[in-house]
Tab-separated table of C-alpha atoms and ligand atoms in Angstrom:
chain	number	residue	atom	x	y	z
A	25	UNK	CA	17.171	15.060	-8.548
A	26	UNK	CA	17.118	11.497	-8.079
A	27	UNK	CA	13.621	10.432	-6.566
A	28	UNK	CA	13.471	8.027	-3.653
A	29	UNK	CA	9.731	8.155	-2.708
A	30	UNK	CA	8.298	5.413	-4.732
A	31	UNK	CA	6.059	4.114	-1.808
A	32	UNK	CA	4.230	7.441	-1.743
A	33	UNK	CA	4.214	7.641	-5.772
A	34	UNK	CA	5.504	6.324	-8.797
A	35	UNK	CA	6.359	8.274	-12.261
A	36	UNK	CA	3.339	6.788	-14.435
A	37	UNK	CA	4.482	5.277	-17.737
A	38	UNK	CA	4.472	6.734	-20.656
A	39	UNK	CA	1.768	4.096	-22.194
A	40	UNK	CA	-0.505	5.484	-19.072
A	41	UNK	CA	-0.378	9.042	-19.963
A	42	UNK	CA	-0.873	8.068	-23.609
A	43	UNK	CA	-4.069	6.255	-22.860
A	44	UNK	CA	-5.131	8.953	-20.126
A	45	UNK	CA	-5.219	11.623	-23.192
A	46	UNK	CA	-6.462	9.240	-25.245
A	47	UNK	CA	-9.465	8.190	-23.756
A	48	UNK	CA	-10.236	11.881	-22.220
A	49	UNK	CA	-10.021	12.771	-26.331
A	50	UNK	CA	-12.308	9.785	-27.917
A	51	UNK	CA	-14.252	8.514	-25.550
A	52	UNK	CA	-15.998	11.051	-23.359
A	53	UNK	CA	-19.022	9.498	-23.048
A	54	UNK	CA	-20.923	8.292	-20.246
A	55	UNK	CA	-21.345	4.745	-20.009
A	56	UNK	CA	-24.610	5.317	-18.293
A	57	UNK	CA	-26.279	6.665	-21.499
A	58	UNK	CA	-27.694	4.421	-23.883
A	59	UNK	CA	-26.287	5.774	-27.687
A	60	UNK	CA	-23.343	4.709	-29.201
A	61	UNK	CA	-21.327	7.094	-26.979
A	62	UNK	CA	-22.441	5.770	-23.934
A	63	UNK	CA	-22.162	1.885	-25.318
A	64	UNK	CA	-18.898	2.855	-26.374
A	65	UNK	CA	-17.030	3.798	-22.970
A	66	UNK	CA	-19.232	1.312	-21.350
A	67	UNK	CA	-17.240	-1.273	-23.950
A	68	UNK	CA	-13.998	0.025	-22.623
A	69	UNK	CA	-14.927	-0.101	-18.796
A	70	UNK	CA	-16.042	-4.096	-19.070
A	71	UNK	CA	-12.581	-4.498	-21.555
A	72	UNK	CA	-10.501	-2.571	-18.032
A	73	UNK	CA	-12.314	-4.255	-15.523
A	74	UNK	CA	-11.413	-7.801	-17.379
A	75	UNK	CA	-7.309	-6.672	-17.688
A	76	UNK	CA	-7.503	-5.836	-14.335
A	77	UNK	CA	-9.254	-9.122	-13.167
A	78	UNK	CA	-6.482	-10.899	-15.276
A	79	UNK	CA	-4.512	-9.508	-13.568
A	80	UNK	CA	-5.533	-10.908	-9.837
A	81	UNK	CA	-6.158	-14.182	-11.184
A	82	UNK	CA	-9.705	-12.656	-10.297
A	83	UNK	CA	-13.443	-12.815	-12.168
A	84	UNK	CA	-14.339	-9.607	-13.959
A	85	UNK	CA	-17.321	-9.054	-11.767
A	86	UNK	CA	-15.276	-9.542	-8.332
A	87	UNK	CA	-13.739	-6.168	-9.476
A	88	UNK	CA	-15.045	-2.739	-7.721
A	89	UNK	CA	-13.178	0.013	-9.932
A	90	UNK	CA	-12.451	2.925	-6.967
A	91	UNK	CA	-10.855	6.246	-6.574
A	92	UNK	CA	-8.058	4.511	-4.748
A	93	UNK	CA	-7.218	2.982	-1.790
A	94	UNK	CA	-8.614	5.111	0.775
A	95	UNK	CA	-11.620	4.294	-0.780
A	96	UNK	CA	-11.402	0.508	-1.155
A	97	UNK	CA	-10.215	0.578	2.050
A	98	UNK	CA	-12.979	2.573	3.873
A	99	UNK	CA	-15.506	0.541	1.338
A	100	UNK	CA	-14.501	-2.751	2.457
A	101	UNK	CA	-13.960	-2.118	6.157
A	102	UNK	CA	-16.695	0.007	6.711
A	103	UNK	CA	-19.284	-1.625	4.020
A	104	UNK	CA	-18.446	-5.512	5.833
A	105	UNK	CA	-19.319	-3.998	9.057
A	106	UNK	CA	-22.464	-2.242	7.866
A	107	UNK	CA	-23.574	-5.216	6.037
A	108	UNK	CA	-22.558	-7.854	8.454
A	109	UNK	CA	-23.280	-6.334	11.880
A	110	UNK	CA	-26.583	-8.532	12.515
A	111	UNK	CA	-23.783	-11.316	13.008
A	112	UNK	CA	-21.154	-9.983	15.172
A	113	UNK	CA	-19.773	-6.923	16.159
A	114	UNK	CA	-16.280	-7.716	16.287
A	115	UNK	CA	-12.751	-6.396	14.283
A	116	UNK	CA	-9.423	-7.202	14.289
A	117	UNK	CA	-6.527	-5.280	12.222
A	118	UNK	CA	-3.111	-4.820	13.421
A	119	UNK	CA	-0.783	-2.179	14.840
A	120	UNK	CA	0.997	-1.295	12.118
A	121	UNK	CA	-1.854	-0.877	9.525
A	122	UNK	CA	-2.183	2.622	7.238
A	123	UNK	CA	-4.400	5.136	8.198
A	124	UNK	CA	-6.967	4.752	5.869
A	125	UNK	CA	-7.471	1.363	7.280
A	126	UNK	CA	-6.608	1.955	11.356
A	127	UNK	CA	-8.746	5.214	11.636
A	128	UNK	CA	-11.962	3.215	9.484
A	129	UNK	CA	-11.768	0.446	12.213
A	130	UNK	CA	-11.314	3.745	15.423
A	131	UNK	CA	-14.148	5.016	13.224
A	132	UNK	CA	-16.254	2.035	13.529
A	133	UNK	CA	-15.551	1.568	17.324
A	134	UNK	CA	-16.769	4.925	17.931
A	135	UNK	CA	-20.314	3.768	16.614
A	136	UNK	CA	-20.335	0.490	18.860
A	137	UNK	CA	-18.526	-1.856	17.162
A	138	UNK	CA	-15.172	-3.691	19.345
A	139	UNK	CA	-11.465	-3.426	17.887
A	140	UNK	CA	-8.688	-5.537	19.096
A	141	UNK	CA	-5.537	-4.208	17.600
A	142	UNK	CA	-3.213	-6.807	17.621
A	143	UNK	CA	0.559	-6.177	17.940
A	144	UNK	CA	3.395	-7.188	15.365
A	145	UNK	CA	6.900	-8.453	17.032
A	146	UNK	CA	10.354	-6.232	16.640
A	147	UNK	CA	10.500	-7.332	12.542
A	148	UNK	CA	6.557	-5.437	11.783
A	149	UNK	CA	5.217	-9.054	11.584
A	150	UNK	CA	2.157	-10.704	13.169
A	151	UNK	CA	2.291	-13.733	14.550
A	152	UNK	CA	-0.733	-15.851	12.593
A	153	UNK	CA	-1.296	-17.963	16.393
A	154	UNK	CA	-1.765	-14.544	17.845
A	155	UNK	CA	-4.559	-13.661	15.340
A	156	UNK	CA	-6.176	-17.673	15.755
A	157	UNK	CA	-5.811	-16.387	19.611
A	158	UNK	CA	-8.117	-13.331	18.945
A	159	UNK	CA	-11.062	-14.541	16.711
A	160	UNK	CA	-14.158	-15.105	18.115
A	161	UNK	CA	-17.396	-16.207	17.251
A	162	UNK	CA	-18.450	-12.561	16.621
A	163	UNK	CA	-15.835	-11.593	14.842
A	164	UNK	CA	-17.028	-10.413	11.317
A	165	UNK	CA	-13.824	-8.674	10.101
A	166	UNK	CA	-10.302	-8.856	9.542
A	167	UNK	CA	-7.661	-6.419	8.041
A	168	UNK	CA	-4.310	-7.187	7.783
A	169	UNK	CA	-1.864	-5.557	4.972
A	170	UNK	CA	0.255	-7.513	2.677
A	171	UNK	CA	3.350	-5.180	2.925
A	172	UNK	CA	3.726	-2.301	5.491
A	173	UNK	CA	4.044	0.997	3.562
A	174	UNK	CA	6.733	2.668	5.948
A	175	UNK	CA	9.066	-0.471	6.838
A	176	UNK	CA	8.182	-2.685	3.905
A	177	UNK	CA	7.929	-6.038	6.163
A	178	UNK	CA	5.842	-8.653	4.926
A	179	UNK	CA	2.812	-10.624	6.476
A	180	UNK	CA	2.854	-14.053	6.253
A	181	UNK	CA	-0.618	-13.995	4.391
A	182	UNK	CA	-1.143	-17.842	3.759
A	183	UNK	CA	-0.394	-18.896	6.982
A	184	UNK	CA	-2.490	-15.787	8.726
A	185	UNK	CA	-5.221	-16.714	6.423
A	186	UNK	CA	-4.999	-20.189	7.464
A	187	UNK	CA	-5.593	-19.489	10.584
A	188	UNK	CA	-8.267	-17.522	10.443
A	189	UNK	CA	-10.188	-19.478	8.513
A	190	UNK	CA	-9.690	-22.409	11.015
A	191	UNK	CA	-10.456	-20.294	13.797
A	192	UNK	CA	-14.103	-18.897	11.837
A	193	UNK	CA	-14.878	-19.918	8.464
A	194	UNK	CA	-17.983	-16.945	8.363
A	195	UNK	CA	-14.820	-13.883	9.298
A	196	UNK	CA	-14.206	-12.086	6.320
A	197	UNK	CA	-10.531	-11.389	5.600
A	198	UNK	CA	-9.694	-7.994	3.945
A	199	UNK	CA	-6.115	-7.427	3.135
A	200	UNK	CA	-4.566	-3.776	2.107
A	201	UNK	CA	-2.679	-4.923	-0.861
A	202	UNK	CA	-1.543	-1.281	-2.148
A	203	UNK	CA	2.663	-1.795	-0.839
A	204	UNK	CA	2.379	-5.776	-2.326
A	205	UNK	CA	1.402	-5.757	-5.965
A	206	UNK	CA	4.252	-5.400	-8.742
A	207	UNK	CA	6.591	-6.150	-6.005
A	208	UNK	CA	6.120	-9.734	-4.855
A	209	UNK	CA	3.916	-12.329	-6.061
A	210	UNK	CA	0.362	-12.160	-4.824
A	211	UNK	CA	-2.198	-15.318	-4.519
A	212	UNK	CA	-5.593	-13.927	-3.371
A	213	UNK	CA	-6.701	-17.919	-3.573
A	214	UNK	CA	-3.727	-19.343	-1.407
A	215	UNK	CA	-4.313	-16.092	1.303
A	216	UNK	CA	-8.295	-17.036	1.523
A	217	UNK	CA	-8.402	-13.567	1.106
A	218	UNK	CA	-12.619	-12.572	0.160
A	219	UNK	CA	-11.357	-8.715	-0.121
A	220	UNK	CA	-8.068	-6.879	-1.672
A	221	UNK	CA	-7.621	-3.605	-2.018
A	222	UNK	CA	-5.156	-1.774	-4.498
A	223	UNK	CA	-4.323	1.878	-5.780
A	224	UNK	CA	-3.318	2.505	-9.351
A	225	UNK	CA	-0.728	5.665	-8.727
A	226	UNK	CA	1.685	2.924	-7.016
A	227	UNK	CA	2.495	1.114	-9.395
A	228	UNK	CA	2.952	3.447	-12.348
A	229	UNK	CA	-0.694	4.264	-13.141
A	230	UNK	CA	-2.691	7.221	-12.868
A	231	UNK	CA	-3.747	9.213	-9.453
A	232	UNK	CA	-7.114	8.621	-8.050
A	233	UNK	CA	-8.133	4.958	-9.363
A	234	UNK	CA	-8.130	1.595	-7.588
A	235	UNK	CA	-9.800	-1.370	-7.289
A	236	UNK	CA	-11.549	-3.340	-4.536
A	237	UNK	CA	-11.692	-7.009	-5.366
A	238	UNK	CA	-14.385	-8.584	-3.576
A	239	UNK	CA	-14.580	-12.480	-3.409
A	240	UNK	CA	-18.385	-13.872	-5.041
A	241	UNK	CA	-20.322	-14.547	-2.490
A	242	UNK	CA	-19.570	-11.245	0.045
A	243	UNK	CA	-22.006	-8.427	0.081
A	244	UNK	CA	-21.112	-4.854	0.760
A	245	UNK	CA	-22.964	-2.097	2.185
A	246	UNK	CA	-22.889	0.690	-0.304
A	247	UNK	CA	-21.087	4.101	1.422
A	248	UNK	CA	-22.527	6.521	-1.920
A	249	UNK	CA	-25.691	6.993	-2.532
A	250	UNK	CA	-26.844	7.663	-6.353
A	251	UNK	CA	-26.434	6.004	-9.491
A	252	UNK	CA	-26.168	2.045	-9.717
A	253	UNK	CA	-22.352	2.434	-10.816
A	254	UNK	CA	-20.190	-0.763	-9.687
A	255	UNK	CA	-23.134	-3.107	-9.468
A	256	UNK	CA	-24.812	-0.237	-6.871
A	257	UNK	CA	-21.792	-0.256	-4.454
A	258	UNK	CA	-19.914	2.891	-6.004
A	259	UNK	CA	-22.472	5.546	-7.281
A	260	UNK	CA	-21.020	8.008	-9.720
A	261	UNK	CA	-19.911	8.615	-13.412
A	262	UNK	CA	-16.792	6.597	-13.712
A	263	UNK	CA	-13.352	7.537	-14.477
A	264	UNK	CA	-12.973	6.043	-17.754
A	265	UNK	CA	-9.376	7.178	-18.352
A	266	UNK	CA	-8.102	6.383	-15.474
A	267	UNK	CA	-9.836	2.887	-14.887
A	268	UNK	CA	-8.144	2.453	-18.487
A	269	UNK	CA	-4.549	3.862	-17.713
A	270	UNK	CA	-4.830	1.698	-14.571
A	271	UNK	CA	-6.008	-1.370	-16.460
A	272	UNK	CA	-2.523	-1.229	-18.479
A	273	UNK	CA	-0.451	-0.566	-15.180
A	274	UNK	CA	-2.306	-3.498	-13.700
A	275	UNK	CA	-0.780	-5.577	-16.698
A	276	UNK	CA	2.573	-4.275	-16.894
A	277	UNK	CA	2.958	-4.372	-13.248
A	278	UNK	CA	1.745	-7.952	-12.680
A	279	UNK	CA	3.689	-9.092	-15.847
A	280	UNK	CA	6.913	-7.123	-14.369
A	281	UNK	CA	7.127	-8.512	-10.635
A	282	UNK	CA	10.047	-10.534	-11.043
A	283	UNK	CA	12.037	-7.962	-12.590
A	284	UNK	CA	11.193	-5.516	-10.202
A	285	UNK	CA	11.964	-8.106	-7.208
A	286	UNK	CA	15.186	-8.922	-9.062
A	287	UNK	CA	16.451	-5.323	-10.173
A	288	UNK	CA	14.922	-3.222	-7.118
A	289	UNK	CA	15.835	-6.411	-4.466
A	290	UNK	CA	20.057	-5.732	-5.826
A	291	UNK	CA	19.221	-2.012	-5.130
A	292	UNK	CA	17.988	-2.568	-1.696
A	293	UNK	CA	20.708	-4.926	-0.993
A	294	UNK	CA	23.596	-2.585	-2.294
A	295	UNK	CA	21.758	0.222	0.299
A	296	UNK	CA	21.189	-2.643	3.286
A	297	UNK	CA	24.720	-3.579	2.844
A	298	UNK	CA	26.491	0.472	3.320
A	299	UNK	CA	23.923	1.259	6.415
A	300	UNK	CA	24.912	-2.475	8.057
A	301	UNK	CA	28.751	-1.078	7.557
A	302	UNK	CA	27.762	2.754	9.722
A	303	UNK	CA	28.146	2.759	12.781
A	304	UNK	CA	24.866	4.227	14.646
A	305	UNK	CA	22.212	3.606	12.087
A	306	UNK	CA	19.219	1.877	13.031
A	307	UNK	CA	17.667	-0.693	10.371
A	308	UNK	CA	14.023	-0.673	10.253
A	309	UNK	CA	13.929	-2.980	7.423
A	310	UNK	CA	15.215	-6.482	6.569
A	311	UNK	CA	15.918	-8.361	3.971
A	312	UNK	CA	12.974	-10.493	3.805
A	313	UNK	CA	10.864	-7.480	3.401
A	314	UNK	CA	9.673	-6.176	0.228
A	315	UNK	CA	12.420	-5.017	-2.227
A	316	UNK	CA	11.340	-1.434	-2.803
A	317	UNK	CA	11.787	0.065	0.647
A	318	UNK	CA	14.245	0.579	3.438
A	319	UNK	CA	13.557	2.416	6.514
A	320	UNK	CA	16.499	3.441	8.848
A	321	UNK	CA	17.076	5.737	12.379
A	322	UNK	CA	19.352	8.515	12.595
A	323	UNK	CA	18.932	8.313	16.536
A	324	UNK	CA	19.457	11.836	17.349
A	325	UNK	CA	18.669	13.508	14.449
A	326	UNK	CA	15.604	14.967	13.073
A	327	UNK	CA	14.157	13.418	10.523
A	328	UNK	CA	12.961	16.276	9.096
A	329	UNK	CA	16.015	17.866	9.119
A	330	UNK	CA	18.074	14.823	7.321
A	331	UNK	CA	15.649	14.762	4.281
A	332	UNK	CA	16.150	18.360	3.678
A	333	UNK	CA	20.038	18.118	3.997
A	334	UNK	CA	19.521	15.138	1.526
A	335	UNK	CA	16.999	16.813	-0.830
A	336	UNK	CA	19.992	20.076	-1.475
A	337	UNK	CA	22.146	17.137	-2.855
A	338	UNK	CA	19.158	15.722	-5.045
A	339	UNK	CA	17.875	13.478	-3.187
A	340	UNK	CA	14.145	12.680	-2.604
A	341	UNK	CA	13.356	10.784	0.385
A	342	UNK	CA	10.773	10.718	3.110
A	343	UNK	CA	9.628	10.502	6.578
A	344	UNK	CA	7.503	7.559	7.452
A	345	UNK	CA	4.744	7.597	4.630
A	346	UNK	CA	3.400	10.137	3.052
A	347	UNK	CA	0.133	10.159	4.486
A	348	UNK	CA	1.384	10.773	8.018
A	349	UNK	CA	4.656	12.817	7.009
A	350	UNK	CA	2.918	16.322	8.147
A	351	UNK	CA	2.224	15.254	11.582
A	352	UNK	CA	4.500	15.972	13.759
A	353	UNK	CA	4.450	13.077	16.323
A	354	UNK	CA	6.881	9.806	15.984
A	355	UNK	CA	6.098	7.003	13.450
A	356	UNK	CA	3.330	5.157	14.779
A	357	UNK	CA	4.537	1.829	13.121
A	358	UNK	CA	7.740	2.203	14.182
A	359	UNK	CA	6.895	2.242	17.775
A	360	UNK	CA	4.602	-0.572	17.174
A	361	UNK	CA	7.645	-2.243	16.409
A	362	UNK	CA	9.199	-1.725	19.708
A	363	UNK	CA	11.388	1.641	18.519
A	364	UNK	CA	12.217	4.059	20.983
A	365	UNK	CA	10.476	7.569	20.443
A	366	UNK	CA	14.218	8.488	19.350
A	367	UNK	CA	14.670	5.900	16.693
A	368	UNK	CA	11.069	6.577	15.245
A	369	UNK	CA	11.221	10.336	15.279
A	370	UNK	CA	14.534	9.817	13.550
A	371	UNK	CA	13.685	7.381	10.303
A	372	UNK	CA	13.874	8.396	7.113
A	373	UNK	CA	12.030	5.795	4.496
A	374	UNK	CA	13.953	5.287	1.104
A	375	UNK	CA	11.759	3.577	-1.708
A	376	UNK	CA	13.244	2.797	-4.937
A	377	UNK	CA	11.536	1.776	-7.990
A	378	UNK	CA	12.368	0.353	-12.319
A	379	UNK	CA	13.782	3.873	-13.028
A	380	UNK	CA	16.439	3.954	-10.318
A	381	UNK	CA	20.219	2.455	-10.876
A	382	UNK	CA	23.165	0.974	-9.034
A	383	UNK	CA	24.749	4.159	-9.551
A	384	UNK	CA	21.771	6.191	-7.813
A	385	UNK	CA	22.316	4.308	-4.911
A	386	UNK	CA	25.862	5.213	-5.075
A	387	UNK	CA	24.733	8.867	-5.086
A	388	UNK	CA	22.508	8.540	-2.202
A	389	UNK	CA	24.912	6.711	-0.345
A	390	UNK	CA	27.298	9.586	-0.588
A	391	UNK	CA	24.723	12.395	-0.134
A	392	UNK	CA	24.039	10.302	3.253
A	393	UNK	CA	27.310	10.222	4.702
A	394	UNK	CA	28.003	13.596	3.596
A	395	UNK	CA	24.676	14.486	5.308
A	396	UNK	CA	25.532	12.446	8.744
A	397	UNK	CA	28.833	14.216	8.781
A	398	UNK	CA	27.042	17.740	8.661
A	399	UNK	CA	24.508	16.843	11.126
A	400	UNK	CA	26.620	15.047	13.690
A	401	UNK	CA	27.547	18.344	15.489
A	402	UNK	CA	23.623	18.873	16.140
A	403	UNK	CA	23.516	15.298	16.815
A	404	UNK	CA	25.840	15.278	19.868
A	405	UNK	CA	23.873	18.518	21.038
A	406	UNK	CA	20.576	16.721	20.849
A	407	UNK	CA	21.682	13.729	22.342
A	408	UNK	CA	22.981	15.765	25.731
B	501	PMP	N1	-2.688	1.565	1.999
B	501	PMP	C1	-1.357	1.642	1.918
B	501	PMP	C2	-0.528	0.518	2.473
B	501	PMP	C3	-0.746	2.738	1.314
B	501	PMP	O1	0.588	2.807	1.230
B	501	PMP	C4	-1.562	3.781	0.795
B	501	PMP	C5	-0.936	5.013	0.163
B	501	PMP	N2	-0.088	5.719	1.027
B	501	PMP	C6	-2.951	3.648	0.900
B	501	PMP	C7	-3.471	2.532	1.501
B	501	PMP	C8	-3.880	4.720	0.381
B	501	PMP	O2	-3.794	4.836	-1.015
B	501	PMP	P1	-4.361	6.119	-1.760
B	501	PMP	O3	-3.628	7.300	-1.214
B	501	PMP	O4	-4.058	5.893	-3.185
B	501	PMP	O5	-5.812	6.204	-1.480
């Protein structure tokens, strides 16, 4: 099996795992109580909270260790609305954002705050005048990902930030880093970004940790009750393994991102290259988009049905991300970006990662026109 799903989840390192069992062994502690057990996996939260601010270029106490992205996501959106709502009212995210950030902002109109959803152009990018266009005095919030998790195009985050700022100093700018880090370089200072959101189990670390960073100076209003956790914005025992593991992925991820633009970019471009030479295909992905993922229509064909043609010869792909995979209606993003219903019910998302070759994308490429040859019967009969 040769996996292509890297955007949905990445095989954790072996250093990760180590440290998981290691920690879960030693250091069971809780760093709430106050003996030498407690004071001990306290010690090794402040030591993963400073890798991890290292990491972003960041201060240790701008970091809010999470469950994830979901989480830092819902944390930031919802927690800058709670906490700035005596100020404005107003939101603005794009089209083309992930669920966990869309549905917090539908979430937050439903309880009398206004969204403006602004649209991206045919490439998934946003145009940084449109966004200067939309911001208003009362606008409190703004969400905008760094790299789209089913298309992989890029926003241009400087000059969006830019803007914004210009337009009102006071909006906060939270950007969905999770598709960005270990894959292109990422300036938090240069964006004017005050909140960034990341999860661990992309970039080779452990399930169910994150971090939130959120720029000195912004206050959040707490979602948990409880315990005093995370300077009182995340109540609850903390996952000390996995805020460890992640710590090291953090590292080795930020420390890799040139060889992963470098190796994982050739892959991309090898794959780009043999779907530019087929007739038919659609290309939902460019080459200035990040390196790790390429999403392409098989107008007339069922998605579905492609990635289980390619999965019997070993193949591991997806349809649009993995959070919306199980629902059966067309890729929201891709419409967004001007697809037909066909083309976006018909995409298949390939991310690569470190572990995958030149000669794995010589397999795939096979296993795909092997596939397309199979399916073009039903093709023809779908298309009538
Ligand atoms: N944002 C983006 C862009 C993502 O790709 C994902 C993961 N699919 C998330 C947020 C949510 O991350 P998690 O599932 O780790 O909470």
């Amino acid at each position: 099996m040769i996996y292509w799903d890297h955007a949905a989840s990445t095989p954790p390192y072996d250093e990760v795992i180590q440290t998981m069992a290691e920690v879960m062994k030693k250091h069971y502690g809780n760093p709430s109580s106050i003996h030498r057990m407690g004071e001990d996996a306290a010690k090794l939260i402040k030591k993963a909270r400073e890798v991890c601010a290292t990491s972003l270029h960041v201060k240790p106490s701008e970091i809010i260790l999470t469950s994830g992205a979901t989480e830092g996501n819902n944390m930031a959106i919802k927690g800058a609305a709670l906490q700035y709502a005596g100020r404005g009212k107003h939101i603005i995210t794009t089209a083309i954002e992930h669920p966990s950030v869309y549905d917090s902002c539908l979430d937050l109109q439903k309880q009398g705050f206004e969204v403006t959803i602004l649209p991206v152009d045919g490439s998934g990018r946003l145009d940084p005048a449109s966004l200067a266009a939309a911001v208003r005095k009362d606008t409190i919030l703004v969400s905008i990902m760094h790299v789209n998790n089913e298309t992989g195009s890029v926003q241009p985050l400087a000059e969006i930030g830019h803007a914004l700022k210009q337009a009102n100093p006071l909006t906060i700018f939270h950007i969905d880093g999770v598709q960005g880090f270990g894959k292109l370089p990422v300036h938090l200072d240069q964006w004017q970004a005050d909140l960034y959101t990341l999860s661990a189990h992309k970039i080779r670390g452990p399930k169910g940790t994150g971090v939130l960073y959120k720029r000195e100076g912004i206050t959040l209003h707490p979602l948990l009750s409880g315990g005093k956790q995370e300077s009182g914005l995340r109540a609850g025992t903390e996952n000390i393994p996995g805020f460890v593991a992640m710590s090291k992925a953090m590292r080795m991820a930020s420390e890799q991102t040139e060889a992963f633009m470098k190796e994982v970019g050739a892959l991309k471009g090898a794959l780009l290259d043999w779907i530019r030479r087929t007739p038919s295909l659609e290309l939902n992905s460019f080459e200035d988009g990040a390196p790790h993922i390429v999403n392409v229509s098989f107008p007339g064909m069922k998605a579905e049905v492609l990635l289980h043609t390619l999965e019997e010869h070993g193949m591991l792909v997806s349809t649009k991300s993995a959070c919306s995979s199980k629902t059966a209606e067309p890729s929201r993003v891709l419409l967004a970006m001007g697809r037909s219903e066909d083309a976006a019910s018909s995409a298949i998302r390939i991310s690569m990662g470190m572990t995958n070759t030149q000669q794995d994308v010589q397999q795939l490429i096979s296993a795909l026109e092997t596939a397309v040859k199979r399916l073009q019967p039903l093709r023809q009969e779908g298309m009538k």
